[in-house]
Short mmCIF file of C-alpha atoms in Angstrom, two decimals:
data_model
loop_
_atom_site.label_atom_id
_atom_site.label_comp_id
_atom_site.label_asym_id
_atom_site.label_seq_id
_atom_site.Cartn_x
_atom_site.Cartn_y
_atom_site.Cartn_z
CA MET A 1 238.50 -158.22 -105.69
CA ARG A 2 238.84 -159.25 -102.08
CA SER A 3 238.64 -163.01 -101.66
CA ALA A 4 235.39 -164.17 -100.08
CA LEU A 5 237.23 -167.17 -98.68
CA ALA A 6 239.14 -164.88 -96.34
CA ARG A 7 235.89 -164.04 -94.54
CA ARG A 8 234.51 -167.52 -93.97
CA ASP A 9 235.99 -167.71 -90.48
CA LEU A 10 233.84 -164.79 -89.28
CA VAL A 11 231.20 -165.58 -86.70
CA TYR A 12 227.77 -165.07 -88.20
CA ASP A 13 225.91 -162.13 -86.63
CA VAL A 14 222.16 -162.05 -87.27
CA MET A 15 222.37 -158.25 -87.31
CA VAL A 16 224.88 -158.34 -90.18
CA PRO A 17 223.43 -159.43 -93.54
CA ASP A 18 225.47 -161.69 -95.79
CA LEU A 19 224.84 -159.44 -98.80
CA VAL A 20 223.24 -156.04 -99.49
CA THR A 21 221.23 -154.73 -102.44
CA VAL A 22 220.61 -151.05 -103.16
CA GLY A 23 217.82 -149.73 -105.38
CA GLY A 24 214.10 -149.16 -105.80
CA LEU A 25 210.82 -150.56 -104.50
CA THR A 26 207.75 -150.31 -106.74
CA ILE A 27 204.24 -151.64 -107.21
CA ASP A 28 203.47 -153.00 -110.70
CA ASN A 29 200.49 -154.28 -112.68
CA VAL A 30 201.40 -157.19 -114.94
CA ILE A 31 199.74 -158.90 -117.90
CA SER A 32 201.62 -162.04 -118.84
CA ALA A 33 202.13 -163.28 -122.39
CA ASP A 34 199.12 -165.60 -122.05
CA GLY A 35 196.87 -162.83 -120.75
CA VAL A 36 196.95 -163.57 -117.02
CA VAL A 37 196.47 -160.38 -115.00
CA SER A 38 198.28 -159.74 -111.71
CA LEU A 39 197.49 -156.42 -110.08
CA ALA A 40 199.53 -154.36 -107.61
CA ARG A 41 202.50 -156.72 -107.44
CA VAL A 42 205.61 -155.92 -105.44
CA GLY A 43 208.51 -154.97 -107.68
CA GLY A 44 211.57 -152.78 -107.95
CA ASN A 45 215.19 -153.54 -108.80
CA ALA A 46 216.26 -153.65 -105.15
CA ALA A 47 213.49 -156.10 -104.26
CA TYR A 48 214.23 -158.46 -107.14
CA SER A 49 218.00 -158.38 -106.66
CA ALA A 50 217.52 -159.03 -102.93
CA VAL A 51 215.36 -162.07 -103.66
CA GLY A 52 217.91 -163.27 -106.23
CA ALA A 53 220.72 -163.05 -103.68
CA ARG A 54 218.53 -164.62 -101.00
CA CYS A 55 218.32 -167.78 -103.12
CA PHE A 56 221.84 -168.62 -101.90
CA VAL A 57 222.48 -166.79 -98.63
CA ARG A 58 220.80 -166.62 -95.24
CA SER A 59 220.21 -162.88 -95.13
CA VAL A 60 220.18 -159.83 -97.39
CA GLY A 61 220.12 -156.18 -96.33
CA LEU A 62 217.87 -153.89 -98.38
CA VAL A 63 218.68 -150.22 -99.01
CA SER A 64 215.77 -148.38 -100.59
CA MET A 65 212.97 -145.84 -100.20
CA ALA A 66 209.40 -146.96 -99.41
CA VAL A 67 206.51 -144.53 -99.79
CA ALA A 68 203.62 -144.67 -97.33
CA SER A 69 201.40 -146.41 -99.90
CA PHE A 70 203.84 -149.29 -100.29
CA PRO A 71 202.06 -152.23 -98.63
CA ASP A 72 203.21 -153.04 -95.12
CA ASP A 73 202.39 -156.72 -95.61
CA ALA A 74 204.88 -156.88 -98.48
CA LEU A 75 207.60 -155.38 -96.31
CA GLN A 76 206.71 -157.90 -93.61
CA ARG A 77 207.10 -160.77 -96.09
CA PHE A 78 210.59 -159.54 -96.89
CA ALA A 79 211.48 -159.19 -93.21
CA SER A 80 210.14 -162.63 -92.31
CA ASN A 81 212.10 -164.21 -95.17
CA GLY A 82 215.59 -163.02 -94.32
CA ILE A 83 215.59 -159.63 -96.04
CA SER A 84 216.47 -156.87 -93.58
CA LEU A 85 214.62 -153.55 -93.85
CA ASP A 86 217.06 -151.62 -91.65
CA GLY A 87 218.27 -149.64 -94.67
CA VAL A 88 214.80 -148.82 -96.03
CA ALA A 89 213.85 -145.17 -95.49
CA ARG A 90 210.13 -144.38 -95.24
CA ASN A 91 208.57 -141.40 -97.00
CA PRO A 92 205.07 -140.10 -96.14
CA ALA A 93 204.10 -139.62 -99.79
CA ARG A 94 201.39 -141.83 -101.26
CA LEU A 95 201.45 -142.92 -104.91
CA ARG A 96 198.08 -144.10 -106.25
CA TYR A 97 198.94 -144.84 -109.87
CA VAL A 98 200.67 -148.07 -110.89
CA GLU A 99 202.70 -148.82 -114.02
CA TRP A 100 201.61 -151.58 -116.39
CA PHE A 101 203.99 -154.21 -117.76
CA VAL A 102 202.33 -155.98 -120.68
CA TYR A 103 204.29 -158.90 -122.15
CA ASP A 104 204.17 -160.69 -125.49
CA SER A 105 205.28 -164.22 -126.34
CA ALA A 106 208.81 -163.04 -127.18
CA GLY A 107 209.25 -161.59 -123.70
CA ASP A 108 209.10 -158.00 -124.93
CA ARG A 109 206.91 -155.62 -122.99
CA ILE A 110 204.89 -152.46 -123.27
CA GLU A 111 205.51 -150.13 -120.34
CA ARG A 112 205.35 -146.51 -119.15
CA LEU A 113 201.55 -146.60 -119.05
CA ARG A 114 199.89 -146.04 -115.68
CA SER A 115 196.46 -146.28 -114.12
CA LEU A 116 194.76 -146.93 -110.83
CA PRO A 117 194.71 -150.68 -110.04
CA GLY A 118 190.91 -150.70 -110.26
CA ASP A 119 190.73 -149.03 -113.67
CA LEU A 120 190.92 -152.30 -115.59
CA GLU A 121 187.75 -153.69 -114.06
CA ALA A 122 186.06 -150.28 -114.21
CA ALA A 123 186.66 -150.28 -117.96
CA GLY A 124 184.78 -153.59 -118.29
CA PHE A 125 187.73 -155.98 -118.43
CA SER A 126 188.42 -159.05 -116.31
CA ASN A 127 190.92 -158.76 -113.47
CA ALA A 128 191.86 -162.42 -113.95
CA ARG A 129 192.66 -163.08 -117.61
CA LEU A 130 192.36 -161.28 -120.94
CA THR A 131 192.26 -162.48 -124.52
CA GLN A 132 194.87 -161.06 -126.84
CA ASP A 133 192.22 -158.81 -128.37
CA GLU A 134 191.28 -157.54 -124.91
CA VAL A 135 194.94 -156.92 -124.10
CA ALA A 136 195.29 -154.85 -127.27
CA ARG A 137 192.13 -152.86 -126.45
CA TRP A 138 193.25 -152.20 -122.87
CA VAL A 139 196.68 -151.02 -124.04
CA ALA A 140 195.01 -148.75 -126.58
CA THR A 141 192.80 -147.37 -123.81
CA LEU A 142 195.84 -146.56 -121.68
CA GLN A 143 197.69 -145.02 -124.61
CA THR A 144 194.85 -142.67 -125.52
CA ARG A 145 193.86 -141.46 -122.06
CA PRO A 146 195.80 -138.59 -120.44
CA GLN A 147 198.57 -139.85 -118.21
CA PRO A 148 198.34 -138.80 -114.55
CA ASP A 149 200.17 -135.77 -113.22
CA GLU A 150 201.24 -137.79 -110.18
CA MET A 151 204.88 -138.90 -110.12
CA SER A 152 205.65 -142.48 -111.09
CA TYR A 153 207.66 -144.63 -108.70
CA SER A 154 210.73 -144.08 -110.88
CA GLN A 155 210.24 -140.32 -110.96
CA PHE A 156 209.67 -140.24 -107.22
CA ARG A 157 212.91 -142.11 -106.55
CA HIS A 158 214.76 -139.70 -108.83
CA ALA A 159 213.31 -136.73 -106.95
CA HIS A 160 213.92 -138.30 -103.52
CA PRO A 161 217.27 -140.08 -103.85
CA MET A 162 218.74 -142.53 -101.41
CA THR A 163 221.82 -141.45 -99.47
CA ALA A 164 224.68 -143.27 -97.81
CA ALA A 165 223.50 -141.82 -94.50
CA GLN A 166 220.58 -144.27 -94.47
CA VAL A 167 222.88 -147.31 -94.72
CA PRO A 168 223.15 -149.05 -91.32
CA ALA A 169 226.67 -149.58 -90.04
CA THR A 170 225.97 -153.32 -89.89
CA TYR A 171 225.48 -153.41 -93.67
CA THR A 172 229.08 -152.36 -94.28
CA LYS A 173 230.16 -155.58 -92.53
CA ALA A 174 228.46 -157.72 -95.19
CA LYS A 175 230.46 -159.64 -97.78
CA GLY A 176 229.08 -157.99 -100.90
CA VAL A 177 226.72 -155.37 -102.28
CA HIS A 178 224.79 -155.00 -105.53
CA LEU A 179 224.04 -151.51 -106.82
CA ALA A 180 220.86 -151.68 -108.92
CA PRO A 181 220.08 -148.94 -111.47
CA SER A 182 219.75 -145.44 -110.06
CA ARG A 183 221.02 -141.90 -110.56
CA LEU A 184 224.74 -141.61 -111.25
CA ASP A 185 225.33 -139.44 -108.19
CA VAL A 186 223.50 -141.94 -105.96
CA LEU A 187 225.48 -144.88 -107.36
CA SER A 188 228.75 -142.98 -106.98
CA GLU A 189 227.98 -142.12 -103.35
CA MET A 190 226.99 -145.70 -102.54
CA ALA A 191 230.03 -147.11 -104.33
CA SER A 192 232.34 -144.87 -102.31
CA HIS A 193 230.55 -145.74 -99.08
CA PHE A 194 230.63 -149.51 -99.54
CA GLY A 195 234.01 -149.41 -101.28
CA ALA A 196 235.55 -147.92 -98.15
CA ALA A 197 234.38 -151.04 -96.31
CA ASP A 198 235.96 -153.29 -98.98
CA LEU A 199 232.82 -155.21 -99.96
CA VAL A 200 232.64 -157.17 -103.19
CA MET A 201 230.58 -154.82 -105.37
CA THR A 202 228.50 -155.37 -108.52
CA LEU A 203 226.78 -152.72 -110.63
CA ASP A 204 223.83 -152.76 -113.06
CA PRO A 205 223.74 -149.61 -115.23
CA GLY A 206 220.06 -149.62 -116.21
CA TRP A 207 218.75 -146.93 -118.54
CA GLN A 208 220.06 -144.31 -116.12
CA LEU A 209 223.67 -144.93 -117.21
CA ALA A 210 223.25 -146.67 -120.55
CA ASP A 211 223.01 -143.45 -122.57
CA MET A 212 226.09 -141.90 -120.98
CA LEU A 213 229.55 -141.83 -122.51
CA LEU A 214 231.90 -144.45 -121.07
CA PRO A 215 234.54 -141.90 -119.97
CA GLN A 216 231.85 -140.35 -117.76
CA LEU A 217 231.46 -143.69 -115.99
CA THR A 218 235.16 -144.45 -115.54
CA PRO A 219 235.39 -143.24 -111.91
CA LEU A 220 232.41 -145.41 -110.95
CA LEU A 221 233.52 -148.47 -112.93
CA ALA A 222 236.91 -148.34 -111.23
CA LYS A 223 235.23 -149.05 -107.89
CA VAL A 224 233.23 -152.17 -108.80
CA ASP A 225 234.14 -155.83 -109.09
CA ALA A 226 231.59 -156.59 -111.80
CA PHE A 227 229.63 -154.50 -114.31
CA LEU A 228 226.42 -156.21 -115.45
CA PRO A 229 224.50 -154.53 -118.30
CA SER A 230 221.64 -156.09 -120.23
CA ALA A 231 222.00 -156.70 -123.97
CA VAL A 232 220.05 -153.51 -124.69
CA GLU A 233 222.20 -151.48 -122.31
CA LEU A 234 225.40 -152.96 -123.74
CA ALA A 235 224.35 -151.89 -127.24
CA ALA A 236 223.62 -148.38 -125.94
CA LEU A 237 226.93 -148.10 -124.09
CA VAL A 238 228.99 -149.29 -127.07
CA PRO A 239 226.85 -148.47 -130.14
CA GLY A 240 227.52 -150.24 -133.40
CA ALA A 241 229.74 -152.95 -131.91
CA GLY A 242 229.20 -156.69 -131.83
CA VAL A 243 228.72 -158.27 -128.43
CA ASP A 244 232.31 -159.48 -128.05
CA ASP A 245 233.76 -156.16 -129.20
CA ALA A 246 231.41 -154.31 -126.86
CA LEU A 247 232.43 -156.48 -123.90
CA ARG A 248 236.10 -156.02 -124.79
CA THR A 249 235.59 -152.26 -124.89
CA LEU A 250 233.82 -152.24 -121.50
CA ALA A 251 236.59 -154.35 -120.02
CA GLY A 252 238.97 -151.53 -120.89
CA TYR A 253 237.04 -149.20 -118.59
CA CYS A 254 236.35 -151.67 -115.78
CA SER A 255 239.11 -153.51 -113.95
CA GLY A 256 236.63 -156.09 -112.68
CA THR A 257 234.38 -158.57 -114.46
CA VAL A 258 232.14 -157.58 -117.34
CA ALA A 259 229.10 -159.71 -118.20
CA VAL A 260 225.97 -159.15 -120.26
CA LYS A 261 222.49 -160.47 -119.45
CA ARG A 262 220.60 -161.87 -122.45
CA GLY A 263 217.31 -163.09 -120.99
CA ARG A 264 216.30 -166.50 -122.33
CA GLU A 265 219.69 -166.83 -124.02
CA GLY A 266 221.48 -166.73 -120.68
CA SER A 267 224.54 -164.53 -120.26
CA LEU A 268 228.02 -163.87 -121.59
CA VAL A 269 231.01 -163.35 -119.29
CA TRP A 270 234.10 -161.69 -120.69
CA ASP A 271 237.24 -163.80 -120.25
CA ARG A 272 240.15 -161.35 -120.10
CA LYS A 273 242.83 -164.03 -120.30
CA GLY A 274 241.33 -165.72 -123.34
CA ALA A 275 240.03 -162.45 -124.85
CA ARG A 276 236.66 -164.05 -125.54
CA SER A 277 233.18 -164.26 -124.12
CA ILE A 278 232.01 -167.37 -122.27
CA ALA A 279 228.35 -168.30 -122.57
CA VAL A 280 226.36 -169.43 -119.56
CA PRO A 281 222.88 -170.82 -120.26
CA ALA A 282 219.61 -169.75 -118.72
CA LEU A 283 217.80 -172.30 -116.57
CA ALA A 284 214.79 -173.55 -118.52
CA VAL A 285 211.55 -172.93 -116.60
CA THR A 286 207.98 -171.94 -117.40
CA THR A 287 207.98 -168.15 -117.38
CA VAL A 288 205.05 -166.63 -115.51
CA ASP A 289 206.26 -163.04 -115.14
CA PRO A 290 209.56 -161.87 -116.72
CA THR A 291 209.61 -158.70 -114.61
CA GLY A 292 212.79 -158.43 -112.58
CA ALA A 293 214.62 -161.28 -114.31
CA GLY A 294 217.78 -159.24 -114.85
CA ASP A 295 217.73 -157.83 -111.34
CA SER A 296 217.29 -161.28 -109.81
CA TRP A 297 220.11 -162.57 -112.02
CA SER A 298 222.34 -159.78 -110.69
CA GLY A 299 221.54 -160.69 -107.08
CA GLY A 300 222.34 -164.32 -107.74
CA PHE A 301 225.53 -163.34 -109.56
CA LEU A 302 226.69 -161.35 -106.53
CA ALA A 303 226.05 -164.35 -104.27
CA GLY A 304 228.04 -166.59 -106.61
CA LEU A 305 230.91 -164.15 -107.00
CA VAL A 306 231.27 -163.73 -103.24
CA GLU A 307 231.08 -167.48 -102.66
CA THR A 308 233.35 -168.71 -105.46
CA GLY A 309 235.34 -165.73 -106.72
CA ASP A 310 234.72 -167.09 -110.24
CA PRO A 311 232.56 -164.89 -112.51
CA VAL A 312 231.56 -167.77 -114.79
CA HIS A 313 230.36 -169.81 -111.83
CA ALA A 314 228.65 -166.66 -110.55
CA ALA A 315 226.70 -166.40 -113.80
CA HIS A 316 225.30 -169.88 -113.15
CA PHE A 317 224.07 -168.65 -109.77
CA GLY A 318 222.46 -165.76 -111.64
CA SER A 319 220.64 -168.11 -114.01
CA VAL A 320 219.13 -170.07 -111.12
CA ALA A 321 218.05 -166.90 -109.31
CA ALA A 322 216.43 -165.45 -112.45
CA ALA A 323 214.56 -168.69 -113.05
CA ARG A 324 213.12 -168.54 -109.55
CA ALA A 325 211.93 -164.97 -110.10
CA VAL A 326 210.26 -165.46 -113.48
CA SER A 327 208.36 -168.51 -112.21
CA HIS A 328 206.18 -166.26 -110.01
CA PHE A 329 204.36 -162.96 -110.11
CA GLY A 330 206.12 -160.22 -108.15
CA ALA A 331 209.34 -160.20 -106.19
CA ASP A 332 207.65 -161.41 -103.03
CA GLY A 333 206.02 -164.22 -104.99
CA ALA A 334 209.41 -165.93 -105.16
CA LEU A 335 209.55 -166.10 -101.35
CA PRO A 336 210.26 -168.17 -99.38
CA VAL A 337 213.29 -169.67 -101.09
CA ASP A 338 214.40 -173.28 -100.78
CA HIS A 339 218.18 -173.29 -100.62
CA ILE A 340 218.42 -177.05 -101.13
CA ALA A 341 216.34 -176.85 -104.31
CA ARG A 342 218.31 -173.89 -105.64
CA ARG A 343 221.62 -175.67 -105.02
CA ALA A 344 220.31 -178.75 -106.82
CA GLU A 345 219.31 -176.59 -109.79
CA LEU A 346 222.74 -174.96 -109.75
CA LEU A 347 224.55 -178.30 -109.83
CA ALA A 348 222.28 -179.62 -112.57
CA LEU A 349 222.82 -176.52 -114.70
CA MET A 350 226.58 -176.66 -114.31
CA SER A 351 226.64 -180.38 -115.09
CA LYS A 352 225.23 -179.64 -118.56
CA THR A 353 228.34 -177.71 -119.50
CA GLU A 354 231.97 -178.75 -119.61
CA ASN A 355 233.51 -177.58 -116.34
CA GLY A 356 230.50 -175.33 -115.89
CA VAL A 357 231.15 -173.48 -119.15
CA MET A 358 229.49 -173.43 -122.57
CA PRO A 359 231.53 -172.15 -125.51
CA ALA A 360 230.11 -168.89 -126.89
#
């Protein structure tokens, strides 16, 4: 991995973002664990990872695809809060149906159910808050009605992939890039494009890669500085193995850092020298909306890896970024960010562990 310290003497150019995130933009409906409803919230793995990175840097470049129905005011909030839209391609398609994320007290969620944003109220439910019985009845309603023929945001992005051609030249002068889950061919193209510019690069496999065989991913993993699956994705990539054995196996395919995101339990970073995993705690906050926690963590991790070159320290950055995201509804809800407050949280979190590290 190229040392970030070697770039600190560069003159800051407002046209060149500090970091870049690549991925999707979506609109989501959310019902929190306590029944609070939040309709048509801004989401997507690129949006959340950009906000996570923005917790620690002055500017982030976004590479994504925005359909015509994606709200202009949301894009403006990103632009006015240090997230560049120069790499966002616009598509004239309009998507009317929105996916529901319905959470329980354990943080698990029901998903892949869609409706129009106004369907909840039309069915006689409150748009503000639901009882647990009402949540169950609304989910049952969605599960029994025919799902729309219209593409979902995820399906649309698969059918209309991003390309390296939409990446502004200024983005390749950034210090690092995070590749959020997408099609393998898209990730491979982006990794080659940004790799040629020698950026620090992190990768989240998502479900798109989690069911693939590791040898299929070897060419891509060889290009990244950190591979960041969730616990579910890690189990899918290395089935039947314990967490440490799975991380050890992944480390054999990836020359960079390997870390696993574990939600409320924080994260584990594989220590090659010690042949063990190092646990980094989550930052304790009141969770409002868990959507995008892992993506925000990844953005924060990238910021920390570029700044410090230390993956364990970077995981602490990730914890702080994820905490900021889950404390609000929607990716844009976490904006603006207060860098002083985030740095204070980072120092406090690291002070709770010996040298910033908790034994696994």
